[in-house]
Amino acid sequence: MAKAPTVYDVAERAGVSIATVSMTFRRPHKVKEETRKIVEAAAEALNYVPSASARGLAHGHTGALGLYSYDIFLPEPDESLGGKAAGSSTRSRAKVPVVRDDGDDDYRRFPLYVHEVQRGVELECWQRGYALLIGGASQADSATRVTDIVGRVDGLAVFPDHSVPADVLERIARRKPVVAVSQRPQDDGLSHVSVDNRGGMRAMTEHLVAEHGIRDLLFVGYMNTFDAQERFAGFRAALRAAGLRVPSKPAQLIGESYVESVVADVLARDALPEAFVCVSDEIALDLMKVLAGHGVRVPEQVAVTGFDGVVAGRVVRPSLTTVRQPMQAMGRVVVDILLERIADPAGPPVTRRLPVQVVLRESCGCSRP
């Protein structure tokens, strides 16, 4: 087998320095287009494939970052073919199954919060010349799996996940930089990236009260995350400032399905509020679907708002009024912090909170922009 071409071979053929070759593959946007094309042509002629791991190991690094995420893949209803192999039919051609899709949950086919943040991480890693290793958080052995990821990367980003013990992350942070996404900033040795959840939800609630004259608002959402707790606090602060009744807790689970139970409860008590203020876009989209199923019109009979700014909120009808957080920017900031900490291991953890924006659409009664 012929010896594999090296960066030196590409540099010699292209008539450039090895630094230029390296930059072409690590940060192509930093290289002049003419030069980049010459280097790429030389690499193609030589069948050269850049090795990120070799570059990293030469400097004592892996050249990769890790992201410990939710299990973001959506399961299909049924991936089987009726229990038979495609060629097991007695006919000359296998029968292709036809599945009727009634459109339920179509919005879930769009990117949600975690997808958007992850996309930002991916884009920034690509621009900065780093590989990205992604691990799932759905397995019971989360502590083992996250530790396994850490052994292969230079730094780690984690989404909120109660299955990974805090002491495990703190122990990891003593060896390698760790950035916690959307978790409560505290003195735990981790860097933190979040958004202005409290301010954003307060601004949304103030809009409903001041611009629409709404006085009866019901907050919908679980309180099991830092984001949710901050958003509920912002909701309560706005009500308190307006002199309205301040609830001590959000709408409670009555039946098996949270959103369906909330709607069924208020309708059974003839207590439909003037507005449902939802902790996330996903909850808000679920809620609007359930309301429609009960014949309740949004926003004519009740306003609905969300929080996140996912793509689906723009395409549903009515379009969703929401608080948009800069999800892709969060992912990029995560990578920026990790690389800062890799370059300066002795430096202190970093905490950054990004701004949000209220986006007015149809579901609160505002005209579509």
Short mmCIF file of the C-alpha atoms (twelve columns), coordinates in Angstrom:
data_MODEL
# 
_entry.id   MODEL 
# 
loop_
_atom_site.group_PDB 
_atom_site.id 
_atom_site.type_symbol 
_atom_site.label_atom_id 
_atom_site.label_alt_id 
_atom_site.label_comp_id 
_atom_site.label_asym_id 
_atom_site.label_seq_id 
_atom_site.Cartn_x 
_atom_site.Cartn_y 
_atom_site.Cartn_z 
_atom_site.pdbx_PDB_model_num 
ATOM 1   C CA . MET A 1   0.000   0.000   0.000  1 
ATOM 2   C CA . ALA A 2   1.341   3.407   -0.958 1 
ATOM 3   C CA . LYS A 3   2.349   5.790   1.787  1 
ATOM 4   C CA . ALA A 4   -0.421  8.202   2.704  1 
ATOM 5   C CA . PRO A 5   0.195   11.795  1.590  1 
ATOM 6   C CA . THR A 6   0.943   14.334  4.298  1 
ATOM 7   C CA . VAL A 7   0.256   18.012  4.833  1 
ATOM 8   C CA . TYR A 8   3.811   18.658  3.630  1 
ATOM 9   C CA . ASP A 9   3.056   16.972  0.309  1 
ATOM 10  C CA . VAL A 10  -0.054  19.109  -0.188 1 
ATOM 11  C CA . ALA A 11  1.819   22.297  0.725  1 
ATOM 12  C CA . GLU A 12  4.605   21.520  -1.746 1 
ATOM 13  C CA . ARG A 13  2.193   20.737  -4.578 1 
ATOM 14  C CA . ALA A 14  0.056   23.830  -3.922 1 
ATOM 15  C CA . GLY A 15  3.064   26.100  -3.410 1 
ATOM 16  C CA . VAL A 16  1.876   27.311  0.001  1 
ATOM 17  C CA . SER A 17  2.948   26.886  3.617  1 
ATOM 18  C CA . ILE A 18  1.767   23.984  5.770  1 
ATOM 19  C CA . ALA A 19  0.035   26.567  7.970  1 
ATOM 20  C CA . THR A 20  -2.079  27.610  4.977  1 
ATOM 21  C CA . VAL A 21  -2.981  23.998  4.242  1 
ATOM 22  C CA . SER A 22  -3.970  23.483  7.866  1 
ATOM 23  C CA . MET A 23  -6.046  26.663  7.894  1 
ATOM 24  C CA . THR A 24  -7.797  25.647  4.668  1 
ATOM 25  C CA . PHE A 25  -9.199  22.534  6.295  1 
ATOM 26  C CA . ARG A 26  -9.696  23.861  9.813  1 
ATOM 27  C CA . ARG A 27  -11.067 27.344  9.071  1 
ATOM 28  C CA . PRO A 28  -11.768 27.614  5.347  1 
ATOM 29  C CA . HIS A 29  -13.621 30.914  5.775  1 
ATOM 30  C CA . LYS A 30  -10.328 32.479  6.906  1 
ATOM 31  C CA . VAL A 31  -8.519  31.597  3.648  1 
ATOM 32  C CA . LYS A 32  -8.821  33.519  0.359  1 
ATOM 33  C CA . GLU A 33  -11.069 31.664  -2.070 1 
ATOM 34  C CA . GLU A 34  -8.376  31.443  -4.764 1 
ATOM 35  C CA . THR A 35  -5.842  29.985  -2.328 1 
ATOM 36  C CA . ARG A 36  -8.409  27.608  -0.860 1 
ATOM 37  C CA . LYS A 37  -9.252  26.205  -4.301 1 
ATOM 38  C CA . ILE A 38  -5.555  25.644  -5.089 1 
ATOM 39  C CA . VAL A 39  -5.036  23.771  -1.808 1 
ATOM 40  C CA . GLU A 40  -8.195  21.704  -2.250 1 
ATOM 41  C CA . ALA A 41  -7.168  20.791  -5.804 1 
ATOM 42  C CA . ALA A 42  -3.736  19.675  -4.581 1 
ATOM 43  C CA . ALA A 43  -5.310  17.609  -1.793 1 
ATOM 44  C CA . GLU A 44  -7.711  15.969  -4.247 1 
ATOM 45  C CA . ALA A 45  -4.922  15.130  -6.675 1 
ATOM 46  C CA . LEU A 46  -2.935  13.496  -3.864 1 
ATOM 47  C CA . ASN A 47  -5.962  11.809  -2.253 1 
ATOM 48  C CA . TYR A 48  -5.056  13.628  0.941  1 
ATOM 49  C CA . VAL A 49  -7.443  13.385  3.905  1 
ATOM 50  C CA . PRO A 50  -6.752  15.751  6.844  1 
ATOM 51  C CA . SER A 51  -6.538  14.122  10.269 1 
ATOM 52  C CA . ALA A 52  -8.070  16.189  13.018 1 
ATOM 53  C CA . SER A 53  -6.973  13.676  15.645 1 
ATOM 54  C CA . ALA A 54  -3.370  13.802  14.482 1 
ATOM 55  C CA . ARG A 55  -3.367  17.599  14.653 1 
ATOM 56  C CA . GLY A 56  -4.810  17.522  18.136 1 
ATOM 57  C CA . LEU A 57  -2.561  14.815  19.523 1 
ATOM 58  C CA . ALA A 58  0.463   16.713  18.246 1 
ATOM 59  C CA . HIS A 59  -0.484  19.483  20.671 1 
ATOM 60  C CA . GLY A 60  -1.607  17.207  23.499 1 
ATOM 61  C CA . HIS A 61  -5.317  17.449  22.599 1 
ATOM 62  C CA . THR A 62  -7.892  15.214  20.938 1 
ATOM 63  C CA . GLY A 63  -9.182  17.927  18.618 1 
ATOM 64  C CA . ALA A 64  -12.756 17.094  19.625 1 
ATOM 65  C CA . LEU A 65  -15.451 18.478  21.914 1 
ATOM 66  C CA . GLY A 66  -18.277 16.533  23.529 1 
ATOM 67  C CA . LEU A 67  -21.980 17.297  23.822 1 
ATOM 68  C CA . TYR A 68  -24.074 15.265  26.243 1 
ATOM 69  C CA . SER A 69  -27.600 15.820  25.000 1 
ATOM 70  C CA . TYR A 70  -31.168 14.663  25.302 1 
ATOM 71  C CA . ASP A 71  -32.257 11.774  23.120 1 
ATOM 72  C CA . ILE A 72  -33.436 14.045  20.305 1 
ATOM 73  C CA . PHE A 73  -34.462 11.417  17.791 1 
ATOM 74  C CA . LEU A 74  -38.197 11.069  17.308 1 
ATOM 75  C CA . PRO A 75  -39.396 7.456   17.097 1 
ATOM 76  C CA . GLU A 76  -41.510 6.394   14.179 1 
ATOM 77  C CA . PRO A 77  -44.868 4.804   15.076 1 
ATOM 78  C CA . ASP A 78  -43.851 1.475   13.533 1 
ATOM 79  C CA . GLU A 79  -40.621 0.691   11.749 1 
ATOM 80  C CA . SER A 80  -41.564 -2.916  10.962 1 
ATOM 81  C CA . LEU A 81  -42.848 -4.114  7.593  1 
ATOM 82  C CA . GLY A 82  -45.736 -6.127  8.939  1 
ATOM 83  C CA . GLY A 83  -43.384 -8.645  10.501 1 
ATOM 84  C CA . LYS A 84  -42.154 -9.898  7.139  1 
ATOM 85  C CA . ALA A 85  -38.990 -9.346  5.238  1 
ATOM 86  C CA . ALA A 86  -39.393 -7.348  2.053  1 
ATOM 87  C CA . GLY A 87  -38.776 -10.387 -0.111 1 
ATOM 88  C CA . SER A 88  -40.903 -12.875 1.816  1 
ATOM 89  C CA . SER A 89  -44.135 -12.215 -0.071 1 
ATOM 90  C CA . THR A 90  -45.413 -14.995 -2.281 1 
ATOM 91  C CA . ARG A 91  -46.073 -12.425 -4.987 1 
ATOM 92  C CA . SER A 92  -43.466 -11.413 -7.514 1 
ATOM 93  C CA . ARG A 93  -43.161 -7.974  -5.892 1 
ATOM 94  C CA . ALA A 94  -43.191 -7.168  -2.188 1 
ATOM 95  C CA . LYS A 95  -46.219 -5.198  -1.089 1 
ATOM 96  C CA . VAL A 96  -45.236 -1.749  0.127  1 
ATOM 97  C CA . PRO A 97  -47.196 -0.794  3.259  1 
ATOM 98  C CA . VAL A 98  -49.247 2.393   3.077  1 
ATOM 99  C CA . VAL A 99  -49.627 4.343   6.336  1 
ATOM 100 C CA . ARG A 100 -52.173 7.114   6.709  1 
ATOM 101 C CA . ASP A 101 -50.674 10.128  8.524  1 
ATOM 102 C CA . ASP A 102 -53.418 12.330  9.948  1 
ATOM 103 C CA . GLY A 103 -51.022 15.199  10.599 1 
ATOM 104 C CA . ASP A 104 -51.030 14.948  14.399 1 
ATOM 105 C CA . ASP A 105 -47.935 16.498  15.961 1 
ATOM 106 C CA . ASP A 106 -46.663 17.697  12.570 1 
ATOM 107 C CA . TYR A 107 -44.855 20.537  14.331 1 
ATOM 108 C CA . ARG A 108 -42.603 17.968  16.006 1 
ATOM 109 C CA . ARG A 109 -41.006 17.335  12.629 1 
ATOM 110 C CA . PHE A 110 -39.488 20.800  12.891 1 
ATOM 111 C CA . PRO A 111 -36.347 21.529  14.933 1 
ATOM 112 C CA . LEU A 112 -37.079 22.090  18.613 1 
ATOM 113 C CA . TYR A 113 -35.006 23.867  21.262 1 
ATOM 114 C CA . VAL A 114 -32.386 21.184  21.760 1 
ATOM 115 C CA . HIS A 115 -31.926 20.709  18.008 1 
ATOM 116 C CA . GLU A 116 -31.281 24.420  17.497 1 
ATOM 117 C CA . VAL A 117 -28.717 24.690  20.290 1 
ATOM 118 C CA . GLN A 118 -26.977 21.567  19.063 1 
ATOM 119 C CA . ARG A 119 -26.892 23.037  15.552 1 
ATOM 120 C CA . GLY A 120 -25.077 26.074  16.929 1 
ATOM 121 C CA . VAL A 121 -22.513 23.817  18.605 1 
ATOM 122 C CA . GLU A 122 -21.999 21.903  15.362 1 
ATOM 123 C CA . LEU A 123 -21.535 25.030  13.251 1 
ATOM 124 C CA . GLU A 124 -19.056 26.620  15.635 1 
ATOM 125 C CA . CYS A 125 -17.068 23.391  15.961 1 
ATOM 126 C CA . TRP A 126 -16.826 23.213  12.182 1 
ATOM 127 C CA . GLN A 127 -15.662 26.812  11.908 1 
ATOM 128 C CA . ARG A 128 -13.121 26.364  14.694 1 
ATOM 129 C CA . GLY A 129 -11.710 23.112  13.304 1 
ATOM 130 C CA . TYR A 130 -12.997 20.775  16.015 1 
ATOM 131 C CA . ALA A 131 -14.783 17.462  15.746 1 
ATOM 132 C CA . LEU A 132 -17.934 16.944  17.835 1 
ATOM 133 C CA . LEU A 133 -18.828 13.791  19.751 1 
ATOM 134 C CA . ILE A 134 -22.486 13.572  20.797 1 
ATOM 135 C CA . GLY A 135 -23.801 11.272  23.517 1 
ATOM 136 C CA . GLY A 136 -27.411 10.557  24.468 1 
ATOM 137 C CA . ALA A 137 -28.985 11.005  27.885 1 
ATOM 138 C CA . SER A 138 -31.738 8.423   27.697 1 
ATOM 139 C CA . GLN A 139 -29.811 5.460   29.090 1 
ATOM 140 C CA . ALA A 140 -29.846 4.500   32.748 1 
ATOM 141 C CA . ASP A 141 -26.043 4.359   32.903 1 
ATOM 142 C CA . SER A 142 -25.661 8.091   32.246 1 
ATOM 143 C CA . ALA A 143 -22.753 8.587   34.652 1 
ATOM 144 C CA . THR A 144 -20.734 5.872   32.900 1 
ATOM 145 C CA . ARG A 145 -21.596 7.129   29.433 1 
ATOM 146 C CA . VAL A 146 -20.760 10.764  30.120 1 
ATOM 147 C CA . THR A 147 -17.441 9.711   31.644 1 
ATOM 148 C CA . ASP A 148 -16.709 7.655   28.535 1 
ATOM 149 C CA . ILE A 149 -17.307 10.716  26.334 1 
ATOM 150 C CA . VAL A 150 -15.024 12.864  28.475 1 
ATOM 151 C CA . GLY A 151 -12.136 10.473  27.900 1 
ATOM 152 C CA . ARG A 152 -12.283 11.200  24.158 1 
ATOM 153 C CA . VAL A 153 -12.655 14.986  24.104 1 
ATOM 154 C CA . ASP A 154 -10.942 18.184  25.252 1 
ATOM 155 C CA . GLY A 155 -14.078 19.736  26.740 1 
ATOM 156 C CA . LEU A 156 -17.718 18.869  27.407 1 
ATOM 157 C CA . ALA A 157 -21.091 20.635  27.113 1 
ATOM 158 C CA . VAL A 158 -24.125 19.230  28.913 1 
ATOM 159 C CA . PHE A 159 -27.856 19.897  28.711 1 
ATOM 160 C CA . PRO A 160 -29.930 19.686  31.911 1 
ATOM 161 C CA . ASP A 161 -30.250 16.044  32.814 1 
ATOM 162 C CA . HIS A 162 -31.079 14.807  36.291 1 
ATOM 163 C CA . SER A 163 -29.711 11.326  35.538 1 
ATOM 164 C CA . VAL A 164 -26.121 12.637  35.640 1 
ATOM 165 C CA . PRO A 165 -25.179 13.275  39.284 1 
ATOM 166 C CA . ALA A 166 -23.875 16.778  40.023 1 
ATOM 167 C CA . ASP A 167 -20.818 15.377  41.758 1 
ATOM 168 C CA . VAL A 168 -19.874 13.493  38.573 1 
ATOM 169 C CA . LEU A 169 -19.882 16.720  36.544 1 
ATOM 170 C CA . GLU A 170 -17.961 18.564  39.255 1 
ATOM 171 C CA . ARG A 171 -15.344 15.807  39.277 1 
ATOM 172 C CA . ILE A 172 -15.047 15.985  35.483 1 
ATOM 173 C CA . ALA A 173 -14.691 19.780  35.653 1 
ATOM 174 C CA . ARG A 174 -11.554 19.383  37.773 1 
ATOM 175 C CA . ARG A 175 -9.869  17.685  34.808 1 
ATOM 176 C CA . LYS A 176 -11.484 19.230  31.752 1 
ATOM 177 C CA . PRO A 177 -13.660 22.264  31.037 1 
ATOM 178 C CA . VAL A 178 -17.411 21.663  31.282 1 
ATOM 179 C CA . VAL A 179 -20.149 24.045  30.150 1 
ATOM 180 C CA . ALA A 180 -23.653 23.530  31.519 1 
ATOM 181 C CA . VAL A 181 -26.419 24.742  29.193 1 
ATOM 182 C CA . SER A 182 -29.550 26.262  30.763 1 
ATOM 183 C CA . GLN A 183 -28.676 25.230  34.289 1 
ATOM 184 C CA . ARG A 184 -28.610 27.372  37.417 1 
ATOM 185 C CA . PRO A 185 -25.251 29.181  37.686 1 
ATOM 186 C CA . GLN A 186 -23.519 28.222  40.917 1 
ATOM 187 C CA . ASP A 187 -20.094 27.668  42.396 1 
ATOM 188 C CA . ASP A 188 -19.663 24.138  41.051 1 
ATOM 189 C CA . GLY A 189 -16.560 24.483  38.892 1 
ATOM 190 C CA . LEU A 190 -18.650 24.428  35.694 1 
ATOM 191 C CA . SER A 191 -19.089 27.258  33.212 1 
ATOM 192 C CA . HIS A 192 -22.700 28.209  32.492 1 
ATOM 193 C CA . VAL A 193 -24.660 29.505  29.494 1 
ATOM 194 C CA . SER A 194 -28.291 30.536  29.843 1 
ATOM 195 C CA . VAL A 195 -30.732 33.214  28.662 1 
ATOM 196 C CA . ASP A 196 -32.769 35.914  30.393 1 
ATOM 197 C CA . ASN A 197 -35.683 33.598  31.165 1 
ATOM 198 C CA . ARG A 198 -37.095 35.730  33.944 1 
ATOM 199 C CA . GLY A 199 -36.939 39.008  32.030 1 
ATOM 200 C CA . GLY A 200 -38.351 37.473  28.870 1 
ATOM 201 C CA . MET A 201 -41.380 35.929  30.558 1 
ATOM 202 C CA . ARG A 202 -42.009 39.087  32.543 1 
ATOM 203 C CA . ALA A 203 -42.010 41.125  29.316 1 
ATOM 204 C CA . MET A 204 -44.418 38.675  27.680 1 
ATOM 205 C CA . THR A 205 -46.815 38.797  30.631 1 
ATOM 206 C CA . GLU A 206 -46.646 42.595  30.731 1 
ATOM 207 C CA . HIS A 207 -47.606 42.667  27.058 1 
ATOM 208 C CA . LEU A 208 -50.691 40.541  27.659 1 
ATOM 209 C CA . VAL A 209 -51.763 42.683  30.596 1 
ATOM 210 C CA . ALA A 210 -50.954 46.145  29.214 1 
ATOM 211 C CA . GLU A 211 -51.712 45.731  25.507 1 
ATOM 212 C CA . HIS A 212 -54.583 43.247  25.604 1 
ATOM 213 C CA . GLY A 213 -56.109 44.120  28.970 1 
ATOM 214 C CA . ILE A 214 -55.932 40.496  30.099 1 
ATOM 215 C CA . ARG A 215 -56.385 39.934  33.834 1 
ATOM 216 C CA . ASP A 216 -56.926 36.183  34.154 1 
ATOM 217 C CA . LEU A 217 -53.756 34.289  33.148 1 
ATOM 218 C CA . LEU A 218 -52.844 30.651  33.747 1 
ATOM 219 C CA . PHE A 219 -49.220 29.482  33.617 1 
ATOM 220 C CA . VAL A 220 -48.790 26.038  32.060 1 
ATOM 221 C CA . GLY A 221 -45.625 23.953  32.408 1 
ATOM 222 C CA . TYR A 222 -43.575 21.666  34.604 1 
ATOM 223 C CA . MET A 223 -41.191 23.212  37.147 1 
ATOM 224 C CA . ASN A 224 -38.445 20.589  36.899 1 
ATOM 225 C CA . THR A 225 -35.795 22.786  35.228 1 
ATOM 226 C CA . PHE A 226 -33.966 26.015  36.011 1 
ATOM 227 C CA . ASP A 227 -35.400 27.607  32.857 1 
ATOM 228 C CA . ALA A 228 -38.975 26.801  33.889 1 
ATOM 229 C CA . GLN A 229 -38.503 28.090  37.424 1 
ATOM 230 C CA . GLU A 230 -37.062 31.367  36.152 1 
ATOM 231 C CA . ARG A 231 -39.872 31.826  33.642 1 
ATOM 232 C CA . PHE A 232 -42.517 31.233  36.289 1 
ATOM 233 C CA . ALA A 233 -40.755 33.754  38.529 1 
ATOM 234 C CA . GLY A 234 -40.881 36.332  35.714 1 
ATOM 235 C CA . PHE A 235 -44.588 35.609  35.193 1 
ATOM 236 C CA . ARG A 236 -45.326 36.118  38.887 1 
ATOM 237 C CA . ALA A 237 -43.266 39.316  39.036 1 
ATOM 238 C CA . ALA A 238 -45.295 40.852  36.193 1 
ATOM 239 C CA . LEU A 239 -48.592 39.956  37.840 1 
ATOM 240 C CA . ARG A 240 -47.426 41.346  41.167 1 
ATOM 241 C CA . ALA A 241 -46.362 44.618  39.551 1 
ATOM 242 C CA . ALA A 242 -49.772 44.897  37.850 1 
ATOM 243 C CA . GLY A 243 -51.633 44.329  41.104 1 
ATOM 244 C CA . LEU A 244 -53.114 41.030  39.914 1 
ATOM 245 C CA . ARG A 245 -53.509 37.741  41.751 1 
ATOM 246 C CA . VAL A 246 -50.164 35.939  41.939 1 
ATOM 247 C CA . PRO A 247 -50.417 32.115  41.843 1 
ATOM 248 C CA . SER A 248 -48.046 30.077  43.971 1 
ATOM 249 C CA . LYS A 249 -47.780 27.305  41.374 1 
ATOM 250 C CA . PRO A 250 -48.612 26.627  37.698 1 
ATOM 251 C CA . ALA A 251 -51.576 24.644  36.427 1 
ATOM 252 C CA . GLN A 252 -51.457 21.217  38.024 1 
ATOM 253 C CA . LEU A 253 -51.621 17.746  36.481 1 
ATOM 254 C CA . ILE A 254 -55.112 16.299  36.893 1 
ATOM 255 C CA . GLY A 255 -55.092 13.285  34.556 1 
ATOM 256 C CA . GLU A 256 -52.507 11.240  32.672 1 
ATOM 257 C CA . SER A 257 -51.586 13.834  30.048 1 
ATOM 258 C CA . TYR A 258 -50.546 17.222  31.401 1 
ATOM 259 C CA . VAL A 259 -51.812 19.539  28.670 1 
ATOM 260 C CA . GLU A 260 -54.999 17.563  28.054 1 
ATOM 261 C CA . SER A 261 -55.717 17.438  31.774 1 
ATOM 262 C CA . VAL A 262 -55.257 21.209  32.128 1 
ATOM 263 C CA . VAL A 263 -57.706 21.928  29.311 1 
ATOM 264 C CA . ALA A 264 -60.217 19.344  30.527 1 
ATOM 265 C CA . ASP A 265 -60.055 20.773  34.042 1 
ATOM 266 C CA . VAL A 266 -60.681 24.427  33.127 1 
ATOM 267 C CA . LEU A 267 -63.481 23.477  30.739 1 
ATOM 268 C CA . ALA A 268 -65.143 21.211  33.318 1 
ATOM 269 C CA . ARG A 269 -65.087 24.056  35.851 1 
ATOM 270 C CA . ASP A 270 -66.137 26.625  33.234 1 
ATOM 271 C CA . ALA A 271 -62.945 28.457  34.189 1 
ATOM 272 C CA . LEU A 272 -61.252 29.076  30.850 1 
ATOM 273 C CA . PRO A 273 -58.681 31.831  31.489 1 
ATOM 274 C CA . GLU A 274 -58.157 34.789  29.206 1 
ATOM 275 C CA . ALA A 275 -54.626 33.597  28.443 1 
ATOM 276 C CA . PHE A 276 -52.518 30.473  28.767 1 
ATOM 277 C CA . VAL A 277 -48.888 31.455  29.326 1 
ATOM 278 C CA . CYS A 278 -46.802 28.389  28.486 1 
ATOM 279 C CA . VAL A 279 -43.334 27.551  29.734 1 
ATOM 280 C CA . SER A 280 -42.202 26.495  26.238 1 
ATOM 281 C CA . ASP A 281 -43.276 26.526  22.611 1 
ATOM 282 C CA . GLU A 282 -43.681 22.770  22.695 1 
ATOM 283 C CA . ILE A 283 -46.232 23.019  25.519 1 
ATOM 284 C CA . ALA A 284 -47.975 25.919  23.739 1 
ATOM 285 C CA . LEU A 285 -48.241 24.009  20.450 1 
ATOM 286 C CA . ASP A 286 -49.652 20.976  22.273 1 
ATOM 287 C CA . LEU A 287 -52.096 23.220  24.068 1 
ATOM 288 C CA . MET A 288 -53.387 24.890  20.907 1 
ATOM 289 C CA . LYS A 289 -53.977 21.481  19.331 1 
ATOM 290 C CA . VAL A 290 -55.935 20.268  22.367 1 
ATOM 291 C CA . LEU A 291 -57.958 23.490  22.526 1 
ATOM 292 C CA . ALA A 292 -58.847 23.133  18.848 1 
ATOM 293 C CA . GLY A 293 -60.017 19.595  19.537 1 
ATOM 294 C CA . HIS A 294 -62.428 20.977  22.138 1 
ATOM 295 C CA . GLY A 295 -63.662 23.677  19.785 1 
ATOM 296 C CA . VAL A 296 -61.941 26.493  21.668 1 
ATOM 297 C CA . ARG A 297 -60.691 29.181  19.276 1 
ATOM 298 C CA . VAL A 298 -57.296 30.882  19.675 1 
ATOM 299 C CA . PRO A 299 -57.020 33.845  20.083 1 
ATOM 300 C CA . GLU A 300 -60.752 34.694  19.853 1 
ATOM 301 C CA . GLN A 301 -61.644 32.864  23.075 1 
ATOM 302 C CA . VAL A 302 -58.249 32.544  24.749 1 
ATOM 303 C CA . ALA A 303 -54.722 33.783  24.068 1 
ATOM 304 C CA . VAL A 304 -51.785 31.355  24.062 1 
ATOM 305 C CA . THR A 305 -48.083 32.217  24.301 1 
ATOM 306 C CA . GLY A 306 -44.882 30.172  24.337 1 
ATOM 307 C CA . PHE A 307 -41.177 30.496  24.995 1 
ATOM 308 C CA . ASP A 308 -38.241 29.432  22.769 1 
ATOM 309 C CA . GLY A 309 -38.905 30.666  19.251 1 
ATOM 310 C CA . VAL A 310 -38.831 27.336  17.398 1 
ATOM 311 C CA . VAL A 311 -39.547 27.227  13.666 1 
ATOM 312 C CA . ALA A 312 -42.875 25.444  14.110 1 
ATOM 313 C CA . GLY A 313 -44.293 28.465  15.928 1 
ATOM 314 C CA . ARG A 314 -44.067 30.489  12.723 1 
ATOM 315 C CA . VAL A 315 -45.865 27.984  10.491 1 
ATOM 316 C CA . VAL A 316 -48.761 26.799  12.679 1 
ATOM 317 C CA . ARG A 317 -52.094 28.605  12.468 1 
ATOM 318 C CA . PRO A 318 -52.599 30.718  14.379 1 
ATOM 319 C CA . SER A 319 -48.903 31.584  14.472 1 
ATOM 320 C CA . LEU A 320 -47.466 31.458  17.979 1 
ATOM 321 C CA . THR A 321 -46.592 34.531  20.033 1 
ATOM 322 C CA . THR A 322 -43.437 33.636  21.917 1 
ATOM 323 C CA . VAL A 323 -40.246 34.718  23.627 1 
ATOM 324 C CA . ARG A 324 -37.421 33.934  21.245 1 
ATOM 325 C CA . GLN A 325 -34.153 32.826  22.770 1 
ATOM 326 C CA . PRO A 326 -30.988 32.807  20.622 1 
ATOM 327 C CA . MET A 327 -30.649 29.047  20.497 1 
ATOM 328 C CA . GLN A 328 -27.969 28.693  17.831 1 
ATOM 329 C CA . ALA A 329 -26.036 31.554  19.408 1 
ATOM 330 C CA . MET A 330 -26.109 29.642  22.697 1 
ATOM 331 C CA . GLY A 331 -24.464 26.679  20.999 1 
ATOM 332 C CA . ARG A 332 -21.786 28.891  19.485 1 
ATOM 333 C CA . VAL A 333 -21.101 30.561  22.845 1 
ATOM 334 C CA . VAL A 334 -20.745 27.121  24.440 1 
ATOM 335 C CA . VAL A 335 -17.951 26.240  22.013 1 
ATOM 336 C CA . ASP A 336 -16.334 29.653  22.480 1 
ATOM 337 C CA . ILE A 337 -16.199 29.175  26.252 1 
ATOM 338 C CA . LEU A 338 -14.847 25.631  25.981 1 
ATOM 339 C CA . LEU A 339 -12.020 26.773  23.718 1 
ATOM 340 C CA . GLU A 340 -11.272 29.687  26.057 1 
ATOM 341 C CA . ARG A 341 -10.968 27.278  28.967 1 
ATOM 342 C CA . ILE A 342 -8.908  24.777  26.958 1 
ATOM 343 C CA . ALA A 343 -6.458  27.550  26.103 1 
ATOM 344 C CA . ASP A 344 -6.360  28.720  29.733 1 
ATOM 345 C CA . PRO A 345 -6.994  25.698  32.008 1 
ATOM 346 C CA . ALA A 346 -6.163  27.708  35.117 1 
ATOM 347 C CA . GLY A 347 -8.758  30.373  34.341 1 
ATOM 348 C CA . PRO A 348 -12.016 30.614  36.318 1 
ATOM 349 C CA . PRO A 349 -15.328 29.189  35.070 1 
ATOM 350 C CA . VAL A 350 -17.348 31.523  32.851 1 
ATOM 351 C CA . THR A 351 -21.029 32.462  33.152 1 
ATOM 352 C CA . ARG A 352 -22.887 34.102  30.260 1 
ATOM 353 C CA . ARG A 353 -26.554 35.044  30.037 1 
ATOM 354 C CA . LEU A 354 -27.880 35.936  26.590 1 
ATOM 355 C CA . PRO A 355 -30.767 38.336  25.867 1 
ATOM 356 C CA . VAL A 356 -34.177 37.264  24.560 1 
ATOM 357 C CA . GLN A 357 -36.863 38.931  22.437 1 
ATOM 358 C CA . VAL A 358 -40.667 38.958  22.608 1 
ATOM 359 C CA . VAL A 359 -42.113 38.030  19.201 1 
ATOM 360 C CA . LEU A 360 -45.737 39.058  18.671 1 
ATOM 361 C CA . ARG A 361 -47.892 36.905  16.391 1 
ATOM 362 C CA . GLU A 362 -51.503 35.783  16.050 1 
ATOM 363 C CA . SER A 363 -52.014 33.537  19.066 1 
ATOM 364 C CA . CYS A 364 -52.135 36.433  21.538 1 
ATOM 365 C CA . GLY A 365 -54.405 38.540  19.346 1 
ATOM 366 C CA . CYS A 366 -51.720 40.583  17.612 1 
ATOM 367 C CA . SER A 367 -51.830 40.733  13.833 1 
ATOM 368 C CA . ARG A 368 -49.363 38.566  11.987 1 
ATOM 369 C CA . PRO A 369 -46.123 40.497  11.197 1 
# 
